[in-house]
PDB file of C-alpha atoms and ligand atoms in Angstrom:
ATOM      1  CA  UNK A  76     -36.334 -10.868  20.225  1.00 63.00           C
ATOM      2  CA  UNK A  77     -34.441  -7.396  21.108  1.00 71.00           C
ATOM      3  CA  UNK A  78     -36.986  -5.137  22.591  1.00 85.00           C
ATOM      4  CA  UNK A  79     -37.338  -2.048  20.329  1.00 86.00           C
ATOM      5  CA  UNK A  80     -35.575   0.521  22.709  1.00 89.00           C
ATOM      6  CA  UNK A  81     -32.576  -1.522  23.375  1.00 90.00           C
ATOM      7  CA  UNK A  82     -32.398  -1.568  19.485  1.00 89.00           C
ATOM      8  CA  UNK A  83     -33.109   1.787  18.998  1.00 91.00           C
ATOM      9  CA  UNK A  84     -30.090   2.547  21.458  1.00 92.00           C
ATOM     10  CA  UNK A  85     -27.863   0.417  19.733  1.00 90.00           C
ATOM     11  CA  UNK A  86     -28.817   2.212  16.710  1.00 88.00           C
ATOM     12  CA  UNK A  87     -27.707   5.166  17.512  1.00 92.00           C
ATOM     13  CA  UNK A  88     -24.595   4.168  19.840  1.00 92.00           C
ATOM     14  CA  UNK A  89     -23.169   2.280  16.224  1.00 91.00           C
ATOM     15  CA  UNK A  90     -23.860   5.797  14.680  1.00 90.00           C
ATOM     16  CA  UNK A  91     -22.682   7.709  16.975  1.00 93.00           C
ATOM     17  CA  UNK A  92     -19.296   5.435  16.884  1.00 94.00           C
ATOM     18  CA  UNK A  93     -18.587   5.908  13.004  1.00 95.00           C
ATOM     19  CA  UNK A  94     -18.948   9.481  13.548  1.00 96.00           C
ATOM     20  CA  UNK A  95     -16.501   9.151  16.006  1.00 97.00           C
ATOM     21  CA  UNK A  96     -13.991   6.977  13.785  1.00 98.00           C
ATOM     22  CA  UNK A  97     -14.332   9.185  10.842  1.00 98.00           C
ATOM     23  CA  UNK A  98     -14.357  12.528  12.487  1.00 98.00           C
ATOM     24  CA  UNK A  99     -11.146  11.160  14.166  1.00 98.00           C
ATOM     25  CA  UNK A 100      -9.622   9.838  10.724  1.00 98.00           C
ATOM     26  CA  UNK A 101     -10.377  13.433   9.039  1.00 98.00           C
ATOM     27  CA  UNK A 102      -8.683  15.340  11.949  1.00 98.00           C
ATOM     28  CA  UNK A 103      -5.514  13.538  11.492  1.00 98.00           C
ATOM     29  CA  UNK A 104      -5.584  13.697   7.852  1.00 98.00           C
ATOM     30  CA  UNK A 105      -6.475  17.140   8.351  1.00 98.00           C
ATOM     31  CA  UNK A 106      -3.278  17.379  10.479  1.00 98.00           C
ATOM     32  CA  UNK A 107      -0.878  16.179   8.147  1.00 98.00           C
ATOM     33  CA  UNK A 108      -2.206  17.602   5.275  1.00 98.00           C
ATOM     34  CA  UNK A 109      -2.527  21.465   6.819  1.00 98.00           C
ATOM     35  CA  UNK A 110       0.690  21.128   8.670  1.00 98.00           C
ATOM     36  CA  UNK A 111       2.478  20.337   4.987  1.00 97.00           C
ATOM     37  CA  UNK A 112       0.485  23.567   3.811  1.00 97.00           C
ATOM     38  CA  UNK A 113       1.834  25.535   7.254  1.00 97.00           C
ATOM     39  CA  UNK A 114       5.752  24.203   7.272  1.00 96.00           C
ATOM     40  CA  UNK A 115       5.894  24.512   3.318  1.00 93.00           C
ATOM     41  CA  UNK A 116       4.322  28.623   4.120  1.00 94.00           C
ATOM     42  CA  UNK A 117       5.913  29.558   6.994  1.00 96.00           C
ATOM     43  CA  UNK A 118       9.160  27.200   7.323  1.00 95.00           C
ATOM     44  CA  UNK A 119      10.254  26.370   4.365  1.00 93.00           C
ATOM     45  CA  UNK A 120       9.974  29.493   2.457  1.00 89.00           C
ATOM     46  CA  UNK A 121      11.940  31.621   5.335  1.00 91.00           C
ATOM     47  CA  UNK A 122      14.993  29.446   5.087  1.00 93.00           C
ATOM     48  CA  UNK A 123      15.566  30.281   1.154  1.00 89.00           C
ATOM     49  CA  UNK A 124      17.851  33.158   1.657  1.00 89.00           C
ATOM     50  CA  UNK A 125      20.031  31.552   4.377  1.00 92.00           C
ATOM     51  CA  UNK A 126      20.111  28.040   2.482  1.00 92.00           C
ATOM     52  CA  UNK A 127      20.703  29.334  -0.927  1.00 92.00           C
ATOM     53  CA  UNK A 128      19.344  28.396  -4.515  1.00 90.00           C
ATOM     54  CA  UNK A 129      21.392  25.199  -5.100  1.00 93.00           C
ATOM     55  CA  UNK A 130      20.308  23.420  -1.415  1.00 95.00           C
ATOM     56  CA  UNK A 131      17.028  24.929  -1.460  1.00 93.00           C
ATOM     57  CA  UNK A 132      16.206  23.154  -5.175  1.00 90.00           C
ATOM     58  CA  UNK A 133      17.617  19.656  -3.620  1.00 95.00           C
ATOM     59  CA  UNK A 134      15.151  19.922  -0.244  1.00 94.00           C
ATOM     60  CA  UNK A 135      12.193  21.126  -2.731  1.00 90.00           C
ATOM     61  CA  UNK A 136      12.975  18.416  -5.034  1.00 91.00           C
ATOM     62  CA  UNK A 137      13.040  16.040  -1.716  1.00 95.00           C
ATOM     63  CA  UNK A 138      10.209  17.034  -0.082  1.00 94.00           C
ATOM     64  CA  UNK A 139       8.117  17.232  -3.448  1.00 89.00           C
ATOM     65  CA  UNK A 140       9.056  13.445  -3.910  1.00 93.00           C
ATOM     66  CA  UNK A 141       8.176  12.378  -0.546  1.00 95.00           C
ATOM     67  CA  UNK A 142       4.697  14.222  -0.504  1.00 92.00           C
ATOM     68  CA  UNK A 143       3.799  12.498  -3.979  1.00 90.00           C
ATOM     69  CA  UNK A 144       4.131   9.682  -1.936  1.00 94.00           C
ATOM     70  CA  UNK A 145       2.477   9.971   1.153  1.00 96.00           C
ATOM     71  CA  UNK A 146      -0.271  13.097   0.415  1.00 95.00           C
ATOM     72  CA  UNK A 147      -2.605  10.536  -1.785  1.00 94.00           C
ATOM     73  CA  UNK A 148      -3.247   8.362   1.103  1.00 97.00           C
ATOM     74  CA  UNK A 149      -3.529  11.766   3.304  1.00 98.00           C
ATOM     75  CA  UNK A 150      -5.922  13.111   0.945  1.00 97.00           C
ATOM     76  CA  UNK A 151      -7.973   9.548   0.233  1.00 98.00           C
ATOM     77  CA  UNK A 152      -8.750   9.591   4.382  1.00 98.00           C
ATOM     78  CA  UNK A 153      -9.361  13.582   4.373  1.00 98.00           C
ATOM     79  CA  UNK A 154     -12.354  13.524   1.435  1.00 98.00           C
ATOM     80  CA  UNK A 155     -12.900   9.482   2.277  1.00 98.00           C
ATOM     81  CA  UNK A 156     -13.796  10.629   5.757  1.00 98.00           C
ATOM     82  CA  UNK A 157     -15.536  14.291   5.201  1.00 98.00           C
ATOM     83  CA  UNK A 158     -17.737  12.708   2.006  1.00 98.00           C
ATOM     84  CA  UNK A 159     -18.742   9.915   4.704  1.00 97.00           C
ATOM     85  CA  UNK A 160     -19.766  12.663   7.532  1.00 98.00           C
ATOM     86  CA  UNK A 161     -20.735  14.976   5.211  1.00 98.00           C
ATOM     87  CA  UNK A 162     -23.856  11.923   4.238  1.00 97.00           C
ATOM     88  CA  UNK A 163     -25.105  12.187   7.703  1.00 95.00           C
ATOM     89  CA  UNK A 164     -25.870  15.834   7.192  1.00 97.00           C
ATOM     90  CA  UNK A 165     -27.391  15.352   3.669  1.00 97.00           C
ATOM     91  CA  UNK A 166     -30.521  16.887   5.228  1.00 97.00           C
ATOM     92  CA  UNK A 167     -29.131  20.397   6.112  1.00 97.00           C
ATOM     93  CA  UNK A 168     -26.933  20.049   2.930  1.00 98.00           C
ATOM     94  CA  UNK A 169     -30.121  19.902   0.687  1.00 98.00           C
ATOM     95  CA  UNK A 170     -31.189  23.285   2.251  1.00 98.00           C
ATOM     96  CA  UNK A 171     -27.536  25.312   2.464  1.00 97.00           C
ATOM     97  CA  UNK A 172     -29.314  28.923   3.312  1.00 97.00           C
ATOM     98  CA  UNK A 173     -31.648  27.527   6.301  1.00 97.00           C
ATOM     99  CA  UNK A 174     -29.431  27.596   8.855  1.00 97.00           C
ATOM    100  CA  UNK A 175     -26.031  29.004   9.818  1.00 98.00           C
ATOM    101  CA  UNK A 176     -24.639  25.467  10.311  1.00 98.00           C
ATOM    102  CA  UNK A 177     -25.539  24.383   6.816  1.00 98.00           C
ATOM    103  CA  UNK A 178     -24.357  27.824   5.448  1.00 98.00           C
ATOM    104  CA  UNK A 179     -20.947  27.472   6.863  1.00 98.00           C
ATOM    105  CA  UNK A 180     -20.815  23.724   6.424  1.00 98.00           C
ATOM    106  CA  UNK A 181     -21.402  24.345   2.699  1.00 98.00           C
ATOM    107  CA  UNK A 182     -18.697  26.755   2.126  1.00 98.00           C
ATOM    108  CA  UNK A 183     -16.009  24.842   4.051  1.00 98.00           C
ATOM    109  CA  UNK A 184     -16.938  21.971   1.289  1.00 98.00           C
ATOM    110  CA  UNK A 185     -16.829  24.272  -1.464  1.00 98.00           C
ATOM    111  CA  UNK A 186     -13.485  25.440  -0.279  1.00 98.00           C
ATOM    112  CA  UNK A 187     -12.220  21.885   0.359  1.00 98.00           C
ATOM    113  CA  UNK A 188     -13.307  21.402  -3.628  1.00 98.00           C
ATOM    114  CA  UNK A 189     -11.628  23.960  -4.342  1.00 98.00           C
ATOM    115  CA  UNK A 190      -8.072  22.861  -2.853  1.00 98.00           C
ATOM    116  CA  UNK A 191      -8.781  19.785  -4.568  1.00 96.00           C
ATOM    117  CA  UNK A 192      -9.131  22.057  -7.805  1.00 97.00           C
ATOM    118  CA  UNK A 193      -5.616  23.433  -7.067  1.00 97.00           C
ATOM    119  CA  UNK A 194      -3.698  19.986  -6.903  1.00 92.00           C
ATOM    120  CA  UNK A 195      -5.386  18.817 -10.179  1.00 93.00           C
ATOM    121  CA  UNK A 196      -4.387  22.429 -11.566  1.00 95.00           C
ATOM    122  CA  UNK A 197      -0.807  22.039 -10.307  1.00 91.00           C
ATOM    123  CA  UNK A 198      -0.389  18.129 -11.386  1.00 87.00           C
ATOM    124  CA  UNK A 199      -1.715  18.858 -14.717  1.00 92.00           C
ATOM    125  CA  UNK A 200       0.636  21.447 -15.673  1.00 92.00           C
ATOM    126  CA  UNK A 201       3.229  19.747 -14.095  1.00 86.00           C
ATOM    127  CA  UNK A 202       2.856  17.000 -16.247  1.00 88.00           C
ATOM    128  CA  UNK A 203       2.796  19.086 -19.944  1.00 92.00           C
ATOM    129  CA  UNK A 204       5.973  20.712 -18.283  1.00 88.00           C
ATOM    130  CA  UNK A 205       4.235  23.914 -17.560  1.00 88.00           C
ATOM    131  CA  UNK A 206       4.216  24.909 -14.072  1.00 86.00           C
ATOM    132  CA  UNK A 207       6.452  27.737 -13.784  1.00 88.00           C
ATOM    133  CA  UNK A 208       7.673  29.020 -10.315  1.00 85.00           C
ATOM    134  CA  UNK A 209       5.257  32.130 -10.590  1.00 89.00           C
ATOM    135  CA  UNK A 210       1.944  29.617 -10.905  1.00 91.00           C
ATOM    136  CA  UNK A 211       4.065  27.671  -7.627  1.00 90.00           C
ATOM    137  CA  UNK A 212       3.893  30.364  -5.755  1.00 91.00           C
ATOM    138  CA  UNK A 213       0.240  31.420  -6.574  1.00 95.00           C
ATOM    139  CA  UNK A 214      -0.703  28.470  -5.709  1.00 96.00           C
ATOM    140  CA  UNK A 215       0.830  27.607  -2.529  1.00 95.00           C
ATOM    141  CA  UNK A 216      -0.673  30.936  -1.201  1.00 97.00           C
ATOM    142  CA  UNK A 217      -3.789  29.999  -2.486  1.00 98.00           C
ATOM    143  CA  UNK A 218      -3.847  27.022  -0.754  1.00 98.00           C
ATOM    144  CA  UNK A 219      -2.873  28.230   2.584  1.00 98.00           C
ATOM    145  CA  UNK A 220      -5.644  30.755   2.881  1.00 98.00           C
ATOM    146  CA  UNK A 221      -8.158  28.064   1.461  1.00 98.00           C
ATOM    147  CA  UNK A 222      -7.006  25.828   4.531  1.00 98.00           C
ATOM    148  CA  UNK A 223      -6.492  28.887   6.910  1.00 98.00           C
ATOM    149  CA  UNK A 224     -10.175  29.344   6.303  1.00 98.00           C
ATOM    150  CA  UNK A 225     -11.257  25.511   6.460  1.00 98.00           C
ATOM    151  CA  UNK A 226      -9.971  25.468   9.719  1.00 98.00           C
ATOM    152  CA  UNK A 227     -12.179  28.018  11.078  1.00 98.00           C
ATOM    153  CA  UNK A 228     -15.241  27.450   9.320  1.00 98.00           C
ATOM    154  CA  UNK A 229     -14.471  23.606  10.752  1.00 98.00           C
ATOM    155  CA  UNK A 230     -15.266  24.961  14.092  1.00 97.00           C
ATOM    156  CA  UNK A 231     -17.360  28.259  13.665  1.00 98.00           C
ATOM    157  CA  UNK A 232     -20.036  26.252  12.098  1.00 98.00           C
ATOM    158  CA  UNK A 233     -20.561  24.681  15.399  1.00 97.00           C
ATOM    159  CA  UNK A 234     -20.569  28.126  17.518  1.00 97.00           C
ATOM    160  CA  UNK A 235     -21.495  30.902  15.329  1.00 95.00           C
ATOM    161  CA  UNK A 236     -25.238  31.493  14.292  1.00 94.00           C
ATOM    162  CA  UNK A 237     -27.439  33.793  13.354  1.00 94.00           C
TER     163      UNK A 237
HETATM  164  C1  HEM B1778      -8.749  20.481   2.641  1.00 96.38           C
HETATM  165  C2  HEM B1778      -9.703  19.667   3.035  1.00 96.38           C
HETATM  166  C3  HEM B1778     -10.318  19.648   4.406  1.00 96.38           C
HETATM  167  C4  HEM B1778      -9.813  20.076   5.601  1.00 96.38           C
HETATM  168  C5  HEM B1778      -8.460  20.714   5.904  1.00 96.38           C
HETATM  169  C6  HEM B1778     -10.837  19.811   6.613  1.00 96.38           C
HETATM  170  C7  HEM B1778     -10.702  20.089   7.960  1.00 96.38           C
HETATM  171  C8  HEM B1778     -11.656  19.832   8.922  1.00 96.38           C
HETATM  172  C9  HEM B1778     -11.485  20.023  10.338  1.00 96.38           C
HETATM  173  C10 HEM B1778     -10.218  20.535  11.023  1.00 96.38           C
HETATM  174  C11 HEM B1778     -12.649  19.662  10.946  1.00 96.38           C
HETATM  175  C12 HEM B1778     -12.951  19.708  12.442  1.00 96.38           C
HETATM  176  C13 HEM B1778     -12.800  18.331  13.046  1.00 96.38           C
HETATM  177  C14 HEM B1778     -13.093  18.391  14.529  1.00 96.38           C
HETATM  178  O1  HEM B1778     -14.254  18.341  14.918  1.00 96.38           O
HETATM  179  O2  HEM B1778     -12.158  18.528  15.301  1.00 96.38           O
HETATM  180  C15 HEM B1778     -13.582  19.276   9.918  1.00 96.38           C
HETATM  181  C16 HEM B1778     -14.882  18.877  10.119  1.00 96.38           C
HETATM  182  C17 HEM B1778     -15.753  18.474   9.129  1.00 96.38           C
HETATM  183  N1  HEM B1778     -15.459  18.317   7.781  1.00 96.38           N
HETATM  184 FE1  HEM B1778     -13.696  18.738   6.887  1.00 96.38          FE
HETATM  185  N2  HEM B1778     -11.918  19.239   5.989  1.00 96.38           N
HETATM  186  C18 HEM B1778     -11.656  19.126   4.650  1.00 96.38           C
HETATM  187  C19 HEM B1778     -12.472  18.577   3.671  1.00 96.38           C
HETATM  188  C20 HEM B1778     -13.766  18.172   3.865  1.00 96.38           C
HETATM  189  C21 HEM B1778     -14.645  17.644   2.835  1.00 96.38           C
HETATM  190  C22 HEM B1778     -14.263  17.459   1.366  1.00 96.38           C
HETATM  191  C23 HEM B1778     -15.847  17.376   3.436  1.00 96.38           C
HETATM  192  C24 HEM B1778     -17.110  16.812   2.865  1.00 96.38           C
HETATM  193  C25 HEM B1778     -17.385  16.618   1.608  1.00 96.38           C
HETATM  194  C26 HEM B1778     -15.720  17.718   4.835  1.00 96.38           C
HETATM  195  C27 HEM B1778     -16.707  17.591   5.777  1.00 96.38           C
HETATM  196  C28 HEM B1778     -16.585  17.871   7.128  1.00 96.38           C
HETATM  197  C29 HEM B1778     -17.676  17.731   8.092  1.00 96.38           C
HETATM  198  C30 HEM B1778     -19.090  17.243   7.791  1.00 96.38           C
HETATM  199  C31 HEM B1778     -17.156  18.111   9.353  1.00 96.38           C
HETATM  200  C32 HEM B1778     -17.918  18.168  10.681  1.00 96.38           C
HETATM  201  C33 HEM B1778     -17.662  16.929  11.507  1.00 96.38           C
HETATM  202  C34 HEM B1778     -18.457  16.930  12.800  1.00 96.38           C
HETATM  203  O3  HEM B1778     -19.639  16.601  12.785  1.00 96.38           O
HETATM  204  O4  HEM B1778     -17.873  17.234  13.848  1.00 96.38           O
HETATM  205  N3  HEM B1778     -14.432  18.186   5.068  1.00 96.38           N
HETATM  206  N4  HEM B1778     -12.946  19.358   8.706  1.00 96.38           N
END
């Protein structure tokens, strides 16, 4: 029979491991998916005067084909893996306004939501043919401040209380 501490241990070292693995998973996800946001924002958009209409619409068209592609599977791990670590702090979750942890934590969520919002937004009125380069736009800035603050929330909810 395993003695109750040497269970208890194990216990926690197996929890303490899928934390690991999916905090892991959603920081590479996280990578790929806010270093599209950053290139597309910073990058891309400072090379349209020197590349001209014509080229520029060929590398949008490009790069819009390969990220319906790949971002799914980018964006599967990123929620997969935050909804999975986001369980083991159902507890503070229930109570969002008890600590500053559980405050912060529950905006960077929202915020997440909300970029999910976005992409449903865009695909939709992509698909009835009515995403016009003005909605684009709106939403690509959008979306870059929504990560912008993601990011810090990520890692003030760990230092900053009150
Ligand atoms: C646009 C979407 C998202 C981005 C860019 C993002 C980004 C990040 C980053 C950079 C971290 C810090 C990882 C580290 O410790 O180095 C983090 C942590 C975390 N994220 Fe997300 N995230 C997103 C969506 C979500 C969602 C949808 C949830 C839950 C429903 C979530 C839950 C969490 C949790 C619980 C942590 C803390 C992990 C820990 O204990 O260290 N995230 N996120």
């Amino acid at each position: 029979m395993i003695e109750p501490e040497k269970a208890q241990a194990h216990g926690r070292w197996s929890a303490a491991m899928s934390h690991f693995i999916l905090v892991t998973l959603h920081l590479y996800a996280a990578i790929l998916f806010v270093g599209a946001v950053f290139f597309e924002m910073l990058v891309l958009e400072g090379i349209r005067k020197p590349v001209g209409h014509e080229t520029m619409r060929t590398v949008e068209t490009a790069i819009g084909k390969r990220a319906r592609r790949l971002m799914p599977f980018v964006i599967l791990a990123l929620y997969g893996a935050g909804i999975g670590m986001a369980w083991g702090y159902r507890e503070e979750l229930a109570h969002p306004f008890a600590s500053s942890f559980a405050t912060l934590l529950a905006i960077k969520i929202a915020l997440a939501l909300s970029v999910l919002g976005h992409f449903i937004t865009a695909l939709t009125l992509g698909a009835r043919g009515k995403l016009r380069s003005r909605q684009v736009r709106f939403i690509h800035v959008s979306v870059f401040c929504h990560v912008v603050l993601i990011v810090f929330l990520a890692k003030a909810m760990f230092f900053l209380t009150w």
